[in-house]
Amino acid sequence: MNKYDSQLHQQLIDWDKQYVWHPFTAMLDYNRCEPLIIEQGEGSYLIDMEGNRYLDGISSLWVNVHGHCRPELNAALIEQINQIAHSTLLGLANVPSIKLAKKLVEITPPGLHKVFYSDAGATAVEIALKIAFQYWQQKDAGQYRQKTKFISLVEAYHGDTIGSVSVGGMDLYHQIFRPLLFNGFYAPTPYCYRCPCGQSQDNCARECLQHLEKVMEEHHQEIAAMIIEPLVQGAAGMIVAPSGYLRRVRELCDKYQILIIADEVAVGFGRTGRLFACEHEQVAPDLMCVAKGITGGYLPLAATLTTDEVYNAFLGEPWENKTFFHGHTYTGNPLGCAVALANLNLIEKNDLIGSLQPKVALLEEGLTKFHELVHVGDIRQKGLMVGLELVQDRETRQPYSPQERIGHRVILEARRRGLILRPLGDVLVLMPILSMSLDELEQVLSITYASIKQVTEGRPGSGE
Ligand SMILES: *Cc1c(COP(=O)(O)O)cnc(C)c1O
Protein backbone atom coordinates (compact mmCIF):
# COMPACT_ATOMS: atom_id res chain seq x y z
CA MET A 1 0.00 0.00 0.00
CA ASN A 2 1.35 3.40 -0.97
CA LYS A 3 1.42 6.17 1.61
CA TYR A 4 -1.46 8.60 1.01
CA ASP A 5 -0.35 12.07 0.02
CA SER A 6 -3.38 14.34 -0.09
CA GLN A 7 -1.43 17.23 -1.61
CA LEU A 8 -0.23 15.09 -4.51
CA HIS A 9 -3.76 13.75 -4.92
CA GLN A 10 -5.21 17.24 -5.24
CA GLN A 11 -2.44 18.24 -7.62
CA LEU A 12 -3.19 15.28 -9.90
CA ILE A 13 -6.90 16.02 -9.86
CA ASP A 14 -6.17 19.55 -11.04
CA TRP A 15 -3.71 18.44 -13.71
CA ASP A 16 -6.09 15.77 -14.98
CA LYS A 17 -8.72 18.42 -15.56
CA GLN A 18 -6.19 20.84 -16.99
CA TYR A 19 -4.28 18.54 -19.36
CA VAL A 20 -6.01 15.24 -20.11
CA TRP A 21 -8.66 14.77 -22.78
CA HIS A 22 -10.38 11.47 -22.00
CA PRO A 23 -11.65 9.14 -24.75
CA PHE A 24 -15.40 8.64 -25.23
CA THR A 25 -15.92 11.11 -22.41
CA ALA A 26 -18.13 14.20 -22.30
CA MET A 27 -15.46 16.46 -20.87
CA LEU A 28 -17.74 19.26 -19.69
CA ASP A 29 -19.58 16.85 -17.47
CA TYR A 30 -16.42 14.96 -16.49
CA ASN A 31 -14.74 18.14 -15.31
CA ARG A 32 -17.67 18.98 -13.05
CA CYS A 33 -16.91 15.93 -10.94
CA GLU A 34 -13.90 14.79 -9.01
CA PRO A 35 -12.01 12.25 -11.14
CA LEU A 36 -11.33 8.84 -9.68
CA ILE A 37 -7.60 8.23 -9.99
CA ILE A 38 -6.50 4.61 -10.00
CA GLU A 39 -3.06 4.04 -8.58
CA GLN A 40 -2.74 0.28 -8.17
CA GLY A 41 -4.28 -3.01 -9.16
CA GLU A 42 -4.35 -6.28 -7.29
CA GLY A 43 -6.11 -9.36 -8.61
CA SER A 44 -9.74 -8.44 -9.24
CA TYR A 45 -9.40 -5.04 -7.58
CA LEU A 46 -8.53 -1.51 -8.61
CA ILE A 47 -7.17 0.71 -5.85
CA ASP A 48 -7.45 4.51 -5.87
CA MET A 49 -5.02 7.03 -4.39
CA GLU A 50 -6.75 7.00 -1.02
CA GLY A 51 -6.50 3.23 -0.85
CA ASN A 52 -10.18 2.51 -1.60
CA ARG A 53 -10.67 -0.83 -3.35
CA TYR A 54 -13.10 -1.45 -6.21
CA LEU A 55 -13.96 -4.69 -7.97
CA ASP A 56 -13.07 -4.32 -11.65
CA GLY A 57 -16.41 -5.26 -13.21
CA ILE A 58 -15.38 -4.40 -16.78
CA SER A 59 -11.91 -5.99 -16.85
CA SER A 60 -10.45 -2.50 -17.42
CA LEU A 61 -12.45 -2.14 -20.59
CA TRP A 62 -12.66 -5.79 -21.58
CA VAL A 63 -8.96 -6.60 -21.55
CA ASN A 64 -7.94 -8.15 -18.26
CA VAL A 65 -7.77 -11.94 -18.07
CA HIS A 66 -5.79 -13.15 -15.03
CA GLY A 67 -6.20 -10.19 -12.70
CA HIS A 68 -4.10 -7.10 -12.10
CA CYS A 69 -0.44 -7.20 -11.19
CA ARG A 70 -0.19 -10.90 -11.89
CA PRO A 71 3.27 -12.18 -10.85
CA GLU A 72 3.72 -14.50 -13.85
CA LEU A 73 2.98 -11.71 -16.34
CA ASN A 74 5.10 -9.19 -14.45
CA ALA A 75 7.99 -11.66 -14.54
CA ALA A 76 7.63 -12.24 -18.30
CA LEU A 77 7.86 -8.49 -18.90
CA ILE A 78 10.86 -8.05 -16.65
CA GLU A 79 12.64 -10.94 -18.34
CA GLN A 80 11.99 -9.46 -21.79
CA ILE A 81 12.90 -5.91 -20.86
CA ASN A 82 16.27 -7.15 -19.74
CA GLN A 83 16.76 -8.54 -23.27
CA ILE A 84 15.39 -5.73 -25.43
CA ALA A 85 12.33 -3.46 -25.34
CA HIS A 86 11.88 -2.88 -29.05
CA SER A 87 13.33 -3.75 -32.41
CA THR A 88 11.51 -3.33 -35.73
CA LEU A 89 9.63 -6.07 -37.54
CA LEU A 90 10.12 -4.35 -40.91
CA GLY A 91 12.46 -6.80 -42.59
CA LEU A 92 13.82 -8.04 -39.24
CA ALA A 93 12.58 -10.65 -36.78
CA ASN A 94 12.53 -10.80 -32.99
CA VAL A 95 12.22 -13.73 -30.61
CA PRO A 96 8.84 -13.15 -28.86
CA SER A 97 6.96 -12.21 -32.05
CA ILE A 98 7.96 -15.53 -33.66
CA LYS A 99 6.97 -17.63 -30.65
CA LEU A 100 3.68 -15.78 -30.26
CA ALA A 101 2.76 -16.12 -33.95
CA LYS A 102 3.30 -19.89 -33.78
CA LYS A 103 1.18 -20.06 -30.65
CA LEU A 104 -1.65 -17.99 -32.15
CA VAL A 105 -1.75 -20.19 -35.24
CA GLU A 106 -1.97 -23.28 -33.01
CA ILE A 107 -4.85 -22.03 -30.87
CA THR A 108 -7.05 -20.17 -33.39
CA PRO A 109 -9.60 -21.85 -35.70
CA PRO A 110 -8.20 -24.12 -38.44
CA GLY A 111 -6.80 -22.58 -41.61
CA LEU A 112 -5.45 -19.37 -40.08
CA HIS A 113 -1.72 -19.79 -40.71
CA LYS A 114 -0.28 -16.27 -40.96
CA VAL A 115 -0.08 -13.53 -38.35
CA PHE A 116 0.18 -9.78 -39.06
CA TYR A 117 0.78 -7.70 -35.94
CA SER A 118 -0.40 -4.24 -34.97
CA ASP A 119 -1.25 -2.33 -31.79
CA ALA A 120 -5.02 -1.97 -31.37
CA GLY A 121 -8.29 -3.59 -32.30
CA ALA A 122 -9.00 -0.81 -34.77
CA THR A 123 -5.71 -1.33 -36.58
CA ALA A 124 -6.25 -5.10 -36.65
CA VAL A 125 -9.56 -4.39 -38.42
CA GLU A 126 -8.03 -1.77 -40.71
CA ILE A 127 -5.43 -4.35 -41.74
CA ALA A 128 -8.02 -7.07 -42.34
CA LEU A 129 -9.98 -4.72 -44.62
CA LYS A 130 -6.89 -3.74 -46.59
CA ILE A 131 -5.71 -7.34 -46.94
CA ALA A 132 -9.16 -8.45 -48.13
CA PHE A 133 -9.27 -5.60 -50.64
CA GLN A 134 -5.78 -6.19 -52.01
CA TYR A 135 -6.33 -9.96 -52.13
CA TRP A 136 -9.10 -9.60 -54.70
CA GLN A 137 -7.08 -7.05 -56.67
CA GLN A 138 -4.26 -9.55 -57.06
CA LYS A 139 -6.02 -12.90 -57.17
CA ASP A 140 -6.11 -14.70 -60.55
CA ALA A 141 -4.56 -11.88 -62.57
CA GLY A 142 -7.11 -9.38 -61.34
CA GLN A 143 -10.30 -11.03 -62.61
CA TYR A 144 -12.04 -10.12 -59.34
CA ARG A 145 -10.93 -6.50 -59.31
CA GLN A 146 -14.44 -5.16 -58.89
CA LYS A 147 -14.71 -6.84 -55.47
CA THR A 148 -13.87 -3.70 -53.48
CA LYS A 149 -16.67 -3.25 -50.94
CA PHE A 150 -17.60 -4.63 -47.54
CA ILE A 151 -20.76 -5.80 -45.83
CA SER A 152 -21.22 -5.16 -42.17
CA LEU A 153 -24.06 -5.18 -39.71
CA VAL A 154 -26.07 -2.21 -38.66
CA GLU A 155 -24.95 -1.49 -35.04
CA ALA A 156 -21.51 -2.96 -35.75
CA TYR A 157 -18.51 -1.57 -33.91
CA HIS A 158 -15.02 -2.30 -35.16
CA GLY A 159 -12.92 0.55 -33.75
CA ASP A 160 -12.37 4.24 -34.30
CA THR A 161 -10.01 4.69 -37.25
CA ILE A 162 -11.60 5.90 -40.48
CA GLY A 163 -11.54 2.47 -42.12
CA SER A 164 -12.98 0.66 -39.12
CA VAL A 165 -15.58 3.39 -38.67
CA SER A 166 -16.52 2.94 -42.35
CA VAL A 167 -17.60 -0.63 -41.58
CA GLY A 168 -19.20 0.43 -38.32
CA GLY A 169 -22.87 1.07 -37.98
CA MET A 170 -23.42 2.85 -34.69
CA ASP A 171 -24.86 6.22 -35.60
CA LEU A 172 -24.10 7.67 -32.19
CA TYR A 173 -20.36 7.30 -32.71
CA HIS A 174 -20.14 7.29 -36.49
CA GLN A 175 -22.72 9.65 -37.95
CA ILE A 176 -20.66 12.81 -37.78
CA PHE A 177 -17.83 11.22 -39.76
CA ARG A 178 -20.04 9.97 -42.64
CA PRO A 179 -18.55 12.38 -45.20
CA LEU A 180 -15.11 10.90 -44.55
CA LEU A 181 -16.09 7.26 -44.86
CA PHE A 182 -16.09 4.80 -47.75
CA ASN A 183 -19.43 3.28 -48.74
CA GLY A 184 -20.41 -0.28 -48.13
CA PHE A 185 -23.39 -2.51 -47.62
CA TYR A 186 -25.31 -3.10 -44.43
CA ALA A 187 -27.37 -6.01 -43.20
CA PRO A 188 -29.73 -5.87 -40.21
CA THR A 189 -28.43 -6.89 -36.79
CA PRO A 190 -30.30 -9.84 -35.28
CA TYR A 191 -31.15 -7.78 -32.20
CA CYS A 192 -34.09 -9.92 -31.18
CA TYR A 193 -35.26 -7.71 -28.31
CA ARG A 194 -35.83 -4.93 -30.85
CA CYS A 195 -35.86 -6.83 -34.14
CA PRO A 196 -34.99 -4.39 -36.95
CA CYS A 197 -37.23 -6.38 -39.30
CA GLY A 198 -40.17 -6.12 -36.91
CA GLN A 199 -40.20 -9.84 -36.19
CA SER A 200 -40.80 -11.76 -32.99
CA GLN A 201 -37.87 -13.12 -30.99
CA ASP A 202 -38.14 -16.49 -32.78
CA ASN A 203 -38.27 -15.21 -36.34
CA CYS A 204 -35.72 -12.41 -36.00
CA ALA A 205 -32.64 -14.38 -37.09
CA ARG A 206 -34.35 -15.96 -40.09
CA GLU A 207 -35.66 -12.64 -41.34
CA CYS A 208 -32.32 -10.87 -40.79
CA LEU A 209 -30.50 -13.64 -42.66
CA GLN A 210 -32.89 -13.29 -45.59
CA HIS A 211 -32.03 -9.61 -45.83
CA LEU A 212 -28.33 -10.46 -45.70
CA GLU A 213 -28.65 -13.03 -48.46
CA LYS A 214 -30.52 -10.57 -50.62
CA VAL A 215 -27.67 -8.05 -50.36
CA MET A 216 -25.15 -10.76 -51.20
CA GLU A 217 -27.16 -12.10 -54.10
CA GLU A 218 -27.46 -8.66 -55.68
CA HIS A 219 -23.99 -7.33 -55.00
CA HIS A 220 -21.55 -10.20 -54.46
CA GLN A 221 -19.54 -9.25 -57.52
CA GLU A 222 -18.60 -5.99 -55.81
CA ILE A 223 -18.12 -7.41 -52.32
CA ALA A 224 -14.66 -8.29 -50.99
CA ALA A 225 -15.60 -9.34 -47.48
CA MET A 226 -18.14 -9.38 -44.73
CA ILE A 227 -16.98 -8.26 -41.30
CA ILE A 228 -18.73 -9.48 -38.17
CA GLU A 229 -18.33 -9.59 -34.40
CA PRO A 230 -18.94 -13.31 -33.80
CA LEU A 231 -21.79 -14.11 -31.40
CA VAL A 232 -21.88 -10.82 -29.51
CA GLN A 233 -21.99 -7.27 -30.86
CA GLY A 234 -20.24 -5.73 -27.89
CA ALA A 235 -20.24 -1.94 -28.11
CA ALA A 236 -23.75 -1.95 -29.57
CA GLY A 237 -24.96 -3.13 -26.16
CA MET A 238 -23.97 -6.80 -25.83
CA ILE A 239 -26.35 -7.94 -28.54
CA VAL A 240 -26.17 -11.73 -28.54
CA ALA A 241 -26.78 -13.38 -31.91
CA PRO A 242 -29.25 -16.26 -32.02
CA SER A 243 -27.62 -19.66 -32.09
CA GLY A 244 -26.74 -20.81 -35.61
CA TYR A 245 -26.61 -17.29 -37.03
CA LEU A 246 -22.81 -17.11 -37.41
CA ARG A 247 -22.67 -20.58 -38.96
CA ARG A 248 -25.23 -19.49 -41.55
CA VAL A 249 -23.32 -16.28 -42.31
CA ARG A 250 -20.23 -18.39 -43.03
CA GLU A 251 -22.25 -20.58 -45.42
CA LEU A 252 -23.62 -17.54 -47.24
CA CYS A 253 -20.14 -16.04 -47.59
CA ASP A 254 -18.93 -19.33 -49.13
CA LYS A 255 -21.89 -19.45 -51.49
CA TYR A 256 -21.25 -15.93 -52.79
CA GLN A 257 -17.42 -15.93 -52.78
CA ILE A 258 -17.12 -13.37 -50.02
CA LEU A 259 -14.35 -13.47 -47.44
CA ILE A 260 -15.42 -13.44 -43.81
CA ILE A 261 -13.55 -11.30 -41.30
CA ALA A 262 -14.19 -12.34 -37.70
CA ASP A 263 -13.59 -9.41 -35.36
CA GLU A 264 -12.80 -11.32 -32.16
CA VAL A 265 -11.34 -8.23 -30.50
CA ALA A 266 -13.94 -8.25 -27.74
CA VAL A 267 -15.04 -11.88 -27.71
CA GLY A 268 -11.63 -13.57 -28.04
CA PHE A 269 -9.48 -15.17 -25.33
CA GLY A 270 -12.17 -16.87 -23.28
CA ARG A 271 -14.70 -14.08 -22.96
CA THR A 272 -17.62 -16.12 -24.32
CA GLY A 273 -16.70 -19.30 -22.45
CA ARG A 274 -14.59 -20.75 -25.28
CA LEU A 275 -11.14 -19.54 -26.27
CA PHE A 276 -12.62 -17.93 -29.40
CA ALA A 277 -16.28 -17.21 -30.14
CA CYS A 278 -16.07 -18.80 -33.61
CA GLU A 279 -15.52 -22.16 -31.89
CA HIS A 280 -19.12 -22.21 -30.61
CA GLU A 281 -20.33 -22.73 -34.17
CA GLN A 282 -17.25 -24.42 -35.67
CA VAL A 283 -16.64 -21.46 -37.92
CA ALA A 284 -13.22 -20.93 -39.49
CA PRO A 285 -12.96 -17.36 -40.80
CA ASP A 286 -10.72 -16.18 -43.66
CA LEU A 287 -9.40 -13.35 -41.52
CA MET A 288 -9.53 -12.92 -37.78
CA CYS A 289 -8.77 -9.84 -35.69
CA VAL A 290 -7.64 -10.17 -32.08
CA ALA A 291 -6.56 -7.53 -29.55
CA LYS A 292 -8.01 -6.59 -26.13
CA GLY A 293 -7.42 -9.81 -24.13
CA ILE A 294 -4.32 -10.88 -26.05
CA THR A 295 -1.87 -9.43 -23.51
CA GLY A 296 -4.10 -10.16 -20.53
CA GLY A 297 -4.65 -6.43 -20.17
CA TYR A 298 -0.99 -5.44 -19.99
CA LEU A 299 0.11 -3.76 -23.21
CA PRO A 300 -1.37 -2.61 -26.51
CA LEU A 301 -0.99 -5.40 -29.06
CA ALA A 302 -3.17 -6.80 -31.82
CA ALA A 303 -2.98 -9.35 -34.58
CA THR A 304 -4.75 -10.07 -37.85
CA LEU A 305 -4.61 -13.72 -38.85
CA THR A 306 -5.32 -15.13 -42.27
CA THR A 307 -5.16 -18.22 -44.46
CA ASP A 308 -2.51 -19.45 -46.90
CA GLU A 309 -4.97 -18.80 -49.73
CA VAL A 310 -5.11 -15.07 -48.90
CA TYR A 311 -1.42 -14.78 -48.04
CA ASN A 312 -0.31 -16.46 -51.27
CA ALA A 313 -1.92 -13.74 -53.38
CA PHE A 314 0.68 -11.35 -51.94
CA LEU A 315 3.68 -13.41 -53.02
CA GLY A 316 5.71 -12.02 -55.89
CA GLU A 317 9.10 -10.53 -56.72
CA PRO A 318 9.67 -7.16 -55.03
CA TRP A 319 9.28 -5.27 -58.34
CA GLU A 320 5.89 -6.90 -58.97
CA ASN A 321 4.52 -4.77 -56.10
CA LYS A 322 2.31 -7.47 -54.62
CA THR A 323 3.70 -6.59 -51.19
CA PHE A 324 1.34 -5.56 -48.41
CA PHE A 325 2.52 -2.01 -47.82
CA HIS A 326 1.27 -1.55 -44.31
CA GLY A 327 2.96 -1.43 -40.92
CA HIS A 328 3.12 0.48 -37.69
CA THR A 329 6.38 1.52 -36.09
CA TYR A 330 5.81 -0.66 -33.03
CA THR A 331 4.45 -3.65 -34.99
CA GLY A 332 5.41 -6.90 -33.24
CA ASN A 333 6.81 -5.11 -30.20
CA PRO A 334 8.82 -7.66 -28.15
CA LEU A 335 7.43 -6.56 -24.78
CA GLY A 336 3.84 -6.87 -25.98
CA CYS A 337 4.52 -10.24 -27.60
CA ALA A 338 6.34 -11.58 -24.54
CA VAL A 339 3.51 -10.72 -22.17
CA ALA A 340 0.95 -12.05 -24.65
CA LEU A 341 2.80 -15.34 -24.79
CA ALA A 342 2.90 -15.52 -20.99
CA ASN A 343 -0.83 -14.74 -20.92
CA LEU A 344 -1.63 -17.59 -23.34
CA ASN A 345 0.61 -20.00 -21.46
CA LEU A 346 -1.14 -19.12 -18.20
CA ILE A 347 -4.55 -19.65 -19.81
CA GLU A 348 -3.41 -23.19 -20.65
CA LYS A 349 -1.56 -23.94 -17.45
CA ASN A 350 -4.51 -22.91 -15.25
CA ASP A 351 -7.09 -24.46 -17.57
CA LEU A 352 -8.78 -21.08 -17.54
CA ILE A 353 -11.36 -22.09 -20.14
CA GLY A 354 -12.35 -25.16 -18.10
CA SER A 355 -12.63 -23.01 -14.98
CA LEU A 356 -15.12 -20.66 -16.65
CA GLN A 357 -18.07 -23.04 -16.79
CA PRO A 358 -19.14 -22.70 -13.12
CA LYS A 359 -18.70 -18.93 -13.38
CA VAL A 360 -20.89 -18.71 -16.47
CA ALA A 361 -23.50 -20.82 -14.66
CA LEU A 362 -23.32 -18.64 -11.55
CA LEU A 363 -23.90 -15.51 -13.62
CA GLU A 364 -26.79 -17.10 -15.48
CA GLU A 365 -28.43 -18.19 -12.26
CA GLY A 366 -27.77 -14.87 -10.51
CA LEU A 367 -29.12 -12.85 -13.42
CA THR A 368 -32.56 -14.47 -13.23
CA LYS A 369 -33.14 -12.41 -10.06
CA PHE A 370 -32.78 -9.22 -12.12
CA HIS A 371 -36.16 -9.93 -13.73
CA GLU A 372 -37.62 -8.68 -10.43
CA LEU A 373 -36.41 -5.19 -11.27
CA VAL A 374 -39.16 -3.59 -13.30
CA HIS A 375 -36.81 -1.36 -15.27
CA VAL A 376 -34.62 -4.19 -16.53
CA GLY A 377 -36.03 -4.78 -20.00
CA ASP A 378 -33.66 -7.39 -21.41
CA ILE A 379 -30.94 -9.57 -19.94
CA ARG A 380 -28.30 -10.77 -22.39
CA GLN A 381 -25.42 -13.05 -21.59
CA LYS A 382 -22.82 -15.04 -23.46
CA GLY A 383 -20.15 -16.51 -21.23
CA LEU A 384 -18.69 -13.72 -19.11
CA MET A 385 -20.23 -10.95 -21.21
CA VAL A 386 -23.44 -9.48 -19.86
CA GLY A 387 -25.72 -6.66 -21.01
CA LEU A 388 -28.65 -5.44 -18.94
CA GLU A 389 -30.87 -3.15 -20.97
CA LEU A 390 -32.66 -0.63 -18.77
CA VAL A 391 -35.98 0.70 -20.01
CA GLN A 392 -38.44 3.32 -18.84
CA ASP A 393 -41.34 0.96 -19.42
CA ARG A 394 -40.93 -2.79 -19.62
CA GLU A 395 -44.29 -3.41 -21.32
CA THR A 396 -43.67 -1.10 -24.27
CA ARG A 397 -39.86 -1.39 -24.16
CA GLN A 398 -39.80 2.40 -24.18
CA PRO A 399 -36.20 3.59 -23.55
CA TYR A 400 -35.27 6.23 -21.01
CA SER A 401 -34.69 9.70 -22.37
CA PRO A 402 -30.96 10.42 -22.83
CA GLN A 403 -31.17 13.28 -20.34
CA GLU A 404 -31.91 10.76 -17.61
CA ARG A 405 -28.40 9.30 -18.08
CA ILE A 406 -29.73 6.24 -16.38
CA GLY A 407 -26.78 3.98 -17.15
CA HIS A 408 -24.34 6.62 -15.95
CA ARG A 409 -26.24 7.11 -12.71
CA VAL A 410 -26.28 3.40 -12.00
CA ILE A 411 -22.53 3.09 -12.44
CA LEU A 412 -21.91 6.03 -10.09
CA GLU A 413 -24.03 4.24 -7.49
CA ALA A 414 -22.08 1.02 -8.11
CA ARG A 415 -18.83 2.95 -7.64
CA ARG A 416 -20.02 4.17 -4.24
CA ARG A 417 -20.60 0.52 -3.38
CA GLY A 418 -17.14 -0.58 -4.51
CA LEU A 419 -17.64 -1.78 -8.07
CA ILE A 420 -16.31 -0.18 -11.27
CA LEU A 421 -18.64 -0.45 -14.28
CA ARG A 422 -19.02 1.44 -17.52
CA PRO A 423 -22.35 1.47 -19.35
CA LEU A 424 -23.12 1.60 -23.06
CA GLY A 425 -25.93 4.14 -23.02
CA ASP A 426 -28.77 2.48 -21.13
CA VAL A 427 -27.14 -0.94 -21.29
CA LEU A 428 -25.24 -1.88 -18.17
CA VAL A 429 -22.26 -4.00 -19.04
CA LEU A 430 -20.75 -6.65 -16.81
CA MET A 431 -17.41 -7.91 -18.06
CA PRO A 432 -15.87 -9.54 -15.01
CA ILE A 433 -12.21 -10.49 -15.05
CA LEU A 434 -12.03 -14.11 -16.19
CA SER A 435 -9.99 -15.11 -13.13
CA MET A 436 -12.53 -13.70 -10.66
CA SER A 437 -13.60 -16.07 -7.91
CA LEU A 438 -17.20 -17.19 -7.49
CA ASP A 439 -17.44 -15.00 -4.39
CA GLU A 440 -16.29 -11.95 -6.27
CA LEU A 441 -18.73 -12.65 -9.09
CA GLU A 442 -21.54 -12.82 -6.55
CA GLN A 443 -20.47 -9.44 -5.25
CA VAL A 444 -20.48 -7.99 -8.76
CA LEU A 445 -24.04 -9.24 -9.17
CA SER A 446 -25.30 -8.07 -5.81
CA ILE A 447 -23.79 -4.59 -6.08
CA THR A 448 -25.17 -4.23 -9.60
CA TYR A 449 -28.60 -5.35 -8.44
CA ALA A 450 -28.64 -2.95 -5.51
CA SER A 451 -27.41 -0.07 -7.67
CA ILE A 452 -30.08 -0.55 -10.34
CA LYS A 453 -32.71 -0.85 -7.64
CA GLN A 454 -31.51 2.28 -5.88
CA VAL A 455 -31.41 4.41 -9.01
CA THR A 456 -34.50 3.16 -10.85
CA GLU A 457 -36.82 2.70 -7.90
CA GLY A 458 -35.33 4.83 -5.20
CA ARG A 459 -35.98 8.23 -6.69
CA PRO A 460 -38.13 10.42 -4.51
CA GLY A 461 -41.63 10.74 -5.89
CA SER A 462 -41.26 7.87 -8.35
CA GLY A 463 -44.08 6.14 -6.46
CA GLU A 464 -42.37 2.78 -6.51
C1 LIG B 1 -12.80 -2.61 -28.73
C2 LIG B 1 -13.13 -3.15 -30.07
C3 LIG B 1 -12.41 -2.77 -31.22
C4 LIG B 1 -11.37 -1.69 -31.18
O1 LIG B 1 -10.26 -2.05 -30.41
P1 LIG B 1 -9.25 -0.89 -29.92
O2 LIG B 1 -8.12 -1.63 -29.32
O3 LIG B 1 -10.02 -0.05 -28.95
O4 LIG B 1 -8.87 -0.13 -31.15
C5 LIG B 1 -12.71 -3.39 -32.40
N1 LIG B 1 -13.67 -4.32 -32.49
C6 LIG B 1 -14.38 -4.71 -31.42
C7 LIG B 1 -15.41 -5.77 -31.59
C8 LIG B 1 -14.16 -4.13 -30.19
O5 LIG B 1 -14.90 -4.48 -29.13
PDB file of C-alpha atoms and ligand atoms in Angstrom, residues 62 119-123 125 157-160 229 232 234-235 263-267 291-292, ligand 1:
ATOM      1  CA  TRP A  62     -12.660  -5.794 -21.578  1.00  0.00           C
ATOM      2  CA  ASP A 119      -1.249  -2.326 -31.794  1.00  0.00           C
ATOM      3  CA  ALA A 120      -5.022  -1.969 -31.368  1.00  0.00           C
ATOM      4  CA  GLY A 121      -8.289  -3.592 -32.296  1.00  0.00           C
ATOM      5  CA  ALA A 122      -8.999  -0.807 -34.765  1.00  0.00           C
ATOM      6  CA  THR A 123      -5.714  -1.330 -36.577  1.00  0.00           C
ATOM      7  CA  VAL A 125      -9.559  -4.394 -38.415  1.00  0.00           C
ATOM      8  CA  TYR A 157     -18.513  -1.566 -33.908  1.00  0.00           C
ATOM      9  CA  HIS A 158     -15.024  -2.295 -35.165  1.00  0.00           C
ATOM     10  CA  GLY A 159     -12.918   0.546 -33.748  1.00  0.00           C
ATOM     11  CA  ASP A 160     -12.370   4.240 -34.302  1.00  0.00           C
ATOM     12  CA  GLU A 229     -18.334  -9.590 -34.400  1.00  0.00           C
ATOM     13  CA  VAL A 232     -21.880 -10.816 -29.510  1.00  0.00           C
ATOM     14  CA  GLY A 234     -20.241  -5.725 -27.894  1.00  0.00           C
ATOM     15  CA  ALA A 235     -20.236  -1.937 -28.113  1.00  0.00           C
ATOM     16  CA  ASP A 263     -13.592  -9.406 -35.361  1.00  0.00           C
ATOM     17  CA  GLU A 264     -12.797 -11.324 -32.163  1.00  0.00           C
ATOM     18  CA  VAL A 265     -11.335  -8.231 -30.504  1.00  0.00           C
ATOM     19  CA  ALA A 266     -13.945  -8.252 -27.740  1.00  0.00           C
ATOM     20  CA  VAL A 267     -15.038 -11.884 -27.707  1.00  0.00           C
ATOM     21  CA  ALA A 291      -6.558  -7.528 -29.551  1.00  0.00           C
ATOM     22  CA  LYS A 292      -8.006  -6.595 -26.126  1.00  0.00           C
TER      23      LYS A 292
HETATM   24  C1  LIG B   1     -12.804  -2.612 -28.732  1.00  0.00           C
HETATM   25  C2  LIG B   1     -13.135  -3.148 -30.072  1.00  0.00           C
HETATM   26  C3  LIG B   1     -12.410  -2.768 -31.216  1.00  0.00           C
HETATM   27  C4  LIG B   1     -11.368  -1.693 -31.178  1.00  0.00           C
HETATM   28  O1  LIG B   1     -10.258  -2.045 -30.406  1.00  0.00           O
HETATM   29  P1  LIG B   1      -9.248  -0.888 -29.922  1.00  0.00           P
HETATM   30  O2  LIG B   1      -8.120  -1.633 -29.317  1.00  0.00           O
HETATM   31  O3  LIG B   1     -10.020  -0.054 -28.948  1.00  0.00           O
HETATM   32  O4  LIG B   1      -8.872  -0.125 -31.147  1.00  0.00           O
HETATM   33  C5  LIG B   1     -12.706  -3.386 -32.404  1.00  0.00           C
HETATM   34  N1  LIG B   1     -13.667  -4.319 -32.486  1.00  0.00           N
HETATM   35  C6  LIG B   1     -14.384  -4.708 -31.425  1.00  0.00           C
HETATM   36  C7  LIG B   1     -15.414  -5.765 -31.589  1.00  0.00           C
HETATM   37  C8  LIG B   1     -14.156  -4.128 -30.189  1.00  0.00           C
HETATM   38  O5  LIG B   1     -14.903  -4.477 -29.129  1.00  0.00           O
END
